[in-house]
Structures are given as C-alpha cells and as structure tokens.
Amino acid sequence: MNTSASAEVHIAGLVVHAWPQAVAQVARAVRAVPGADVHASSADGRLVVTLEGPGEAAIADALVRIQTLDGVLAASLVYQHGESSAAMDTEVELEDHAPNLR
C-alpha cells in the first residue's frame, strides 16, 4: 500500500450469491483475493464479504475478480468508503460521536 500523505484506504461491503453447492469453494476463492475477507455465508449461497484496498480501482478490480469466480452467480457492491490513510489512523473519541441512548 502506498504510504504517502495522499494515500487512501478504501473499504467496501459486498453481497455475493453463489450456487448453494459451491459456497465453501467460493468462500475459499474469495479469501484468496487480496484484501478480501468473508464474514458470513449461508447454505442457500449468500456470502457477506469486505474488501480493503488502496483506492477505487483496487476495489473495482477485486469486485470483478470475485464476480468471475467459478460458482458465483452475482457479486454486488453495497457499500464503499474511502479516506486518506492519515484520517483512518486518527483516534476517535466515542463520547464525541456516539448517540446518547439514555
């Protein structure tokens, strides 16, 4: 990852639909994609995946790679967020940002 002052970090969330009989195979293949992690999967073929990369192009490339894996029916981007690396490393005081639930 680029560590210059202008470097960015992008995080994306995907829902991947696979053939039910291919869920385990697809999960292994997704984990082999750089920056990808599988957080949940179901017997009916759905997987929850996050991607992390240095920019929009890296996220798009990983999404296309996942979409073309054997056993994948569809992979949909549901969320993407990008910030500078410096902003992502900044500590956040939760009391300043969390809602008061009392």
Coordinates of N, CA and C in Angstrom, one line a residue:
M1 N 0.8 -1.2 0.0 CA 0.0 0.0 0.0 C 0.9 1.2 0.0
N2 N 0.5 2.2 -0.7 CA 1.2 3.5 -0.8 C 1.1 4.2 0.6
T3 N 2.2 4.7 1.1 CA 2.2 5.3 2.4 C 2.4 6.8 2.3
S4 N 2.3 7.4 1.2 CA 2.5 8.8 1.1 C 1.3 9.6 1.7
A5 N 1.5 10.9 1.9 CA 0.5 11.7 2.6 C -0.9 11.6 1.9
S6 N -0.9 11.4 0.6 CA -2.1 11.4 -0.2 C -2.7 10.0 -0.3
A7 N -2.0 9.0 0.3 CA -2.5 7.6 0.2 C -3.9 7.5 0.7
E8 N -4.7 6.6 0.1 CA -6.1 6.4 0.5 C -6.3 5.0 1.0
V9 N -7.3 4.7 1.8 CA -7.7 3.4 2.1 C -9.2 3.4 1.8
H10 N -9.6 2.3 1.0 CA -11.0 2.1 0.7 C -11.5 0.8 1.3
I11 N -12.7 0.9 1.8 CA -13.3 -0.3 2.4 C -14.6 -0.5 1.7
A12 N -15.0 -1.7 1.3 CA -16.2 -2.0 0.6 C -16.9 -3.2 1.2
G13 N -18.2 -3.2 1.1 CA -19.0 -4.3 1.5 C -19.7 -4.9 0.3
L14 N -19.7 -6.2 0.2 CA -20.3 -6.9 -0.9 C -21.3 -8.0 -0.4
V15 N -22.3 -8.3 -1.2 CA -23.1 -9.5 -1.0 C -22.8 -10.3 -2.3
V16 N -22.4 -11.6 -2.0 CA -22.1 -12.5 -3.1 C -23.1 -13.6 -3.1
H17 N -23.7 -13.9 -4.2 CA -24.6 -15.0 -4.4 C -23.9 -16.1 -5.2
A18 N -23.9 -17.3 -4.6 CA -23.2 -18.4 -5.3 C -24.2 -19.6 -5.4
W19 N -23.8 -20.6 -6.2 CA -24.6 -21.8 -6.2 C -24.5 -22.4 -4.8
P20 N -25.6 -22.8 -4.2 CA -25.5 -23.4 -2.9 C -24.5 -24.5 -2.7
Q21 N -24.4 -25.3 -3.7 CA -23.4 -26.4 -3.6 C -21.9 -26.0 -3.7
A22 N -21.7 -24.7 -4.1 CA -20.4 -24.2 -4.3 C -20.0 -23.2 -3.2
V23 N -20.8 -23.0 -2.1 CA -20.5 -21.9 -1.1 C -19.1 -22.1 -0.5
A24 N -18.7 -23.3 -0.1 CA -17.4 -23.5 0.5 C -16.3 -23.2 -0.4
Q25 N -16.4 -23.6 -1.7 CA -15.4 -23.4 -2.7 C -15.3 -21.9 -3.0
V26 N -16.4 -21.2 -3.1 CA -16.4 -19.8 -3.4 C -15.8 -19.0 -2.2
A27 N -16.2 -19.4 -1.0 CA -15.6 -18.7 0.2 C -14.1 -18.8 0.2
R28 N -13.5 -20.0 -0.1 CA -12.1 -20.2 -0.2 C -11.5 -19.3 -1.3
A29 N -12.1 -19.3 -2.5 CA -11.6 -18.5 -3.6 C -11.7 -17.0 -3.3
V30 N -12.7 -16.5 -2.6 CA -12.8 -15.1 -2.3 C -11.7 -14.7 -1.3
R31 N -11.5 -15.6 -0.3 CA -10.4 -15.3 0.7 C -9.0 -15.2 0.0
A32 N -8.9 -15.8 -1.2 CA -7.6 -15.7 -1.9 C -7.4 -14.4 -2.7
V33 N -8.5 -13.6 -2.8 CA -8.4 -12.3 -3.4 C -7.8 -11.4 -2.5
P34 N -6.7 -10.7 -2.9 CA -6.0 -9.7 -1.9 C -7.0 -8.7 -1.4
G35 N -7.0 -8.5 -0.1 CA -7.9 -7.5 0.6 C -9.3 -8.0 0.9
A36 N -9.6 -9.2 0.5 CA -11.0 -9.7 0.7 C -11.1 -10.6 2.0
D37 N -12.2 -10.5 2.6 CA -12.5 -11.4 3.8 C -14.0 -11.7 3.7
V38 N -14.3 -13.0 4.0 CA -15.6 -13.5 4.1 C -16.0 -13.5 5.6
H39 N -17.1 -12.8 5.9 CA -17.6 -12.6 7.3 C -18.7 -13.6 7.6
A40 N -19.5 -14.0 6.6 CA -20.6 -14.9 6.9 C -21.0 -15.6 5.5
S41 N -21.5 -16.8 5.7 CA -22.1 -17.4 4.5 C -23.3 -18.3 4.9
S42 N -24.1 -18.6 4.0 CA -25.3 -19.3 4.3 C -25.4 -20.5 3.4
A43 N -26.2 -21.5 3.8 CA -26.3 -22.7 3.0 C -27.1 -22.5 1.7
D44 N -27.8 -21.4 1.6 CA -28.5 -21.0 0.4 C -27.7 -20.3 -0.6
G45 N -26.4 -20.0 -0.3 CA -25.5 -19.5 -1.3 C -25.1 -18.0 -1.1
R46 N -25.5 -17.4 0.0 CA -25.2 -16.0 0.2 C -23.9 -15.8 1.0
L47 N -23.0 -14.9 0.7 CA -21.8 -14.6 1.4 C -21.7 -13.1 1.7
V48 N -21.3 -12.7 2.9 CA -21.0 -11.3 3.2 C -19.5 -11.1 3.1
V49 N -19.1 -10.2 2.3 CA -17.6 -10.0 2.0 C -17.2 -8.6 2.2
T50 N -16.1 -8.3 2.8 CA -15.5 -7.0 2.7 C -14.2 -7.0 1.9
L51 N -14.0 -5.8 1.3 CA -12.7 -5.6 0.6 C -12.0 -4.4 1.1
E52 N -10.7 -4.4 1.2 CA -9.9 -3.3 1.6 C -8.8 -3.1 0.6
G53 N -8.7 -1.9 0.1 CA -7.6 -1.6 -0.9 C -7.2 -0.2 -0.9
P54 N -6.2 0.1 -1.7 CA -5.6 1.5 -1.7 C -6.4 2.5 -2.5
G55 N -7.5 2.1 -3.2 CA -8.2 3.1 -4.0 C -9.4 2.4 -4.6
E56 N -10.2 3.3 -5.4 CA -11.4 2.8 -6.0 C -11.0 1.7 -7.1
A57 N -9.9 1.9 -7.8 CA -9.6 0.9 -8.8 C -9.3 -0.5 -8.2
A58 N -8.6 -0.5 -7.1 CA -8.3 -1.8 -6.4 C -9.6 -2.5 -6.0
I59 N -10.6 -1.7 -5.5 CA -11.9 -2.3 -5.1 C -12.6 -2.8 -6.4
A60 N -12.6 -2.0 -7.4 CA -13.3 -2.4 -8.7 C -12.7 -3.7 -9.2
D61 N -11.3 -3.8 -9.2 CA -10.6 -4.9 -9.8 C -11.0 -6.2 -8.9
A62 N -11.0 -6.0 -7.6 CA -11.3 -7.2 -6.8 C -12.8 -7.6 -7.0
L63 N -13.7 -6.7 -7.1 CA -15.1 -7.0 -7.4 C -15.2 -7.8 -8.7
V64 N -14.6 -7.3 -9.7 CA -14.7 -8.0 -11.0 C -14.1 -9.4 -10.8
R65 N -13.0 -9.5 -10.1 CA -12.4 -10.9 -9.9 C -13.3 -11.8 -9.2
I66 N -14.0 -11.3 -8.2 CA -15.0 -12.1 -7.4 C -16.2 -12.5 -8.3
Q67 N -16.6 -11.5 -9.1 CA -17.8 -11.8 -10.0 C -17.5 -12.9 -11.0
T68 N -16.2 -13.1 -11.3 CA -15.9 -14.1 -12.4 C -15.4 -15.4 -11.8
L69 N -15.5 -15.6 -10.5 CA -15.1 -16.8 -9.9 C -16.1 -17.9 -10.2
D70 N -15.6 -19.2 -10.4 CA -16.5 -20.3 -10.6 C -17.4 -20.5 -9.5
G71 N -18.7 -20.7 -9.8 CA -19.7 -20.9 -8.7 C -20.4 -19.6 -8.3
V72 N -19.9 -18.4 -8.7 CA -20.5 -17.2 -8.3 C -21.6 -16.8 -9.3
L73 N -22.8 -16.5 -8.8 CA -23.9 -16.1 -9.7 C -23.9 -14.6 -9.8
A74 N -23.6 -13.9 -8.7 CA -23.6 -12.4 -8.7 C -22.8 -11.9 -7.5
A75 N -22.2 -10.8 -7.7 CA -21.5 -10.1 -6.6 C -21.8 -8.6 -6.7
S76 N -22.5 -8.1 -5.6 CA -23.0 -6.7 -5.6 C -22.3 -5.9 -4.6
L77 N -21.9 -4.7 -5.0 CA -21.3 -3.7 -4.1 C -22.4 -3.1 -3.4
V78 N -22.4 -3.1 -2.0 CA -23.5 -2.5 -1.2 C -23.0 -1.3 -0.5
Y79 N -21.7 -1.1 -0.3 CA -21.1 0.0 0.4 C -19.7 0.2 0.1
Q80 N -19.3 1.4 0.0 CA -17.8 1.7 -0.2 C -17.5 3.0 0.5
H81 N -16.4 3.1 1.2 CA -16.0 4.3 1.9 C -14.5 4.4 1.6
G82 N -14.0 5.6 1.4 CA -12.6 5.9 1.2 C -12.2 7.1 1.9
E83 N -11.1 7.1 2.6 CA -10.5 8.2 3.3 C -9.0 8.2 3.1
S84 N -8.3 9.3 3.5 CA -6.9 9.3 3.5 C -6.4 8.3 4.6
S85 N -5.2 7.8 4.4 CA -4.7 6.9 5.4 C -4.5 7.6 6.7
A86 N -4.1 8.8 6.7 CA -4.0 9.6 7.9 C -5.3 9.7 8.7
A87 N -6.4 10.0 8.0 CA -7.7 10.1 8.6 C -8.1 8.7 9.2
M88 N -7.8 7.6 8.6 CA -8.1 6.3 9.1 C -7.3 6.0 10.3
D89 N -6.2 6.6 10.5 CA -5.3 6.3 11.7 C -5.6 7.2 12.8
T90 N -6.5 8.2 12.6 CA -6.9 9.1 13.7 C -7.8 8.4 14.7
E91 N -7.4 8.6 16.0 CA -8.3 8.0 17.1 C -9.5 8.8 17.2
V92 N -10.6 8.2 17.4 CA -11.9 8.8 17.6 C -12.4 8.7 19.0
E93 N -12.8 9.8 19.6 CA -13.3 9.7 21.0 C -14.8 9.3 20.8
L94 N -15.2 8.1 21.3 CA -16.5 7.7 21.1 C -17.6 8.6 21.8
E95 N -17.2 9.2 22.9 CA -18.2 10.0 23.6 C -18.6 11.2 22.7
D96 N -17.7 11.6 21.8 CA -18.0 12.8 20.9 C -18.8 12.4 19.7
H97 N -18.9 11.1 19.4 CA -19.6 10.7 18.2 C -20.7 9.7 18.4
A98 N -20.8 9.1 19.6 CA -21.8 8.1 19.8 C -23.1 8.8 20.3
P99 N -24.3 8.4 19.9 CA -25.5 9.0 20.3 C -25.7 8.7 21.8
N100 N -26.4 9.5 22.5 CA -26.8 9.3 23.9 C -28.0 8.5 23.9
L101 N -27.9 7.3 24.4 CA -29.1 6.4 24.4 C -29.8 6.3 25.7
R102 N -29.5 7.2 26.6 CA -30.2 7.3 27.9 C -31.5 7.9 27.8

